[in-house]
């Protein structure tokens, strides 16, 4: 049989020879036990750790325990309607979240789904939440500052792009405020910010979103929220979802700041999961791999070299302590992973020193390599004088008579501590910080009463901005404080303002 010049029988024979019987095996299992958000499944012989499992009712779970006969997994949704005997199957992939610029300005949950009522997110790109951290060869040393706008941090404990700086302290000492201030200060700095809320109250997350919106910070910020009312598995994957979104920007050569608020609650969520999965408890009932929990997360923060795009992820993990005990299990773990810590102290907070940063216990292991030259010149003497002040203040409280030199050092220290005070959500540019600290370390504030230092600081900055803006622009552009500019600061600003007869009367009136 032929159709024109084409032999149909020959075509059929070729099709038969090429035919392959394809079988797509689906690995299924049966639920033998379910409760407390944990399911034990019989079967699923080829299941991998971290793989998604499909349950009835479009609910997914994540396999965590692979045992000889069963697989234990945690549910990423409600277990209502799921019962023993139900059939489940592998999804063939691990947990993924949407990534890309479409997420900027949105509030999403741990799975990247919008929860801000602004409709769907139109992104088609997804990344798995577990990913290997960049290797040693792909990184470069941290050398570009990430300005927080907080005087005490930028001057003494600088943070660089690609660094991991821990914020640690008791509850209600201003840890979150410090992180939010840093996000607000990135306005115009070409840094994308991600705030991960773990185990926070919904009202708190809504309040933070409103503060960021009021300060125009949501234009470059993503909020990933897994609130206290959500399941422990969703709190567990929240920071990994956040850093996965950050990695997409970093791979494209952008700088990202990510805040984990807080990893204490994250560890507690993981402990809950582990105990429900019958894993062996260790110190403080945490599982043995709780260190790896945070190390594999924080190691994903990096400064990539130019061959890999030059992007960076700067991580600000937050840890809550109990009665200032930084030697507890989780705090010591995270301190050993990070590149320094900012320690907030309750006593300082209630004494009115806000931000309540303990300059003795805080440290940045990147140091001055993440500072511009101008702030570096004034901060070296600042740290020394504060250390001397702390030492002398301990003796001065006994009330013994003090010689003139000691009294002057104490007075100088008191005024420096006053300059470090800063209202919430009011960040300061680095060039303004240079002016203030230059005045402080050169003892131009000694003639000003302690209770007027803050007012004088505001007046001085306003005077310089209105009359000598070229001093500020010079520091901003050259990133240095030349001898010529030092002379101008002294002759044209400090001596004029401190020596003016209306200065103190104006401060008094205010």
JSON list of C-alpha atoms in Angstrom, two decimals, residues 315 378 405:
[
{"chain": "A", "resi": 315, "resn": "UNK", "atom": "CA", "xyz": [23.28, 38.92, 58.08]},
{"chain": "A", "resi": 378, "resn": "UNK", "atom": "CA", "xyz": [37.95, 59.65, 65.07]},
{"chain": "A", "resi": 405, "resn": "UNK", "atom": "CA", "xyz": [43.13, 64.58, 85.53]}
]
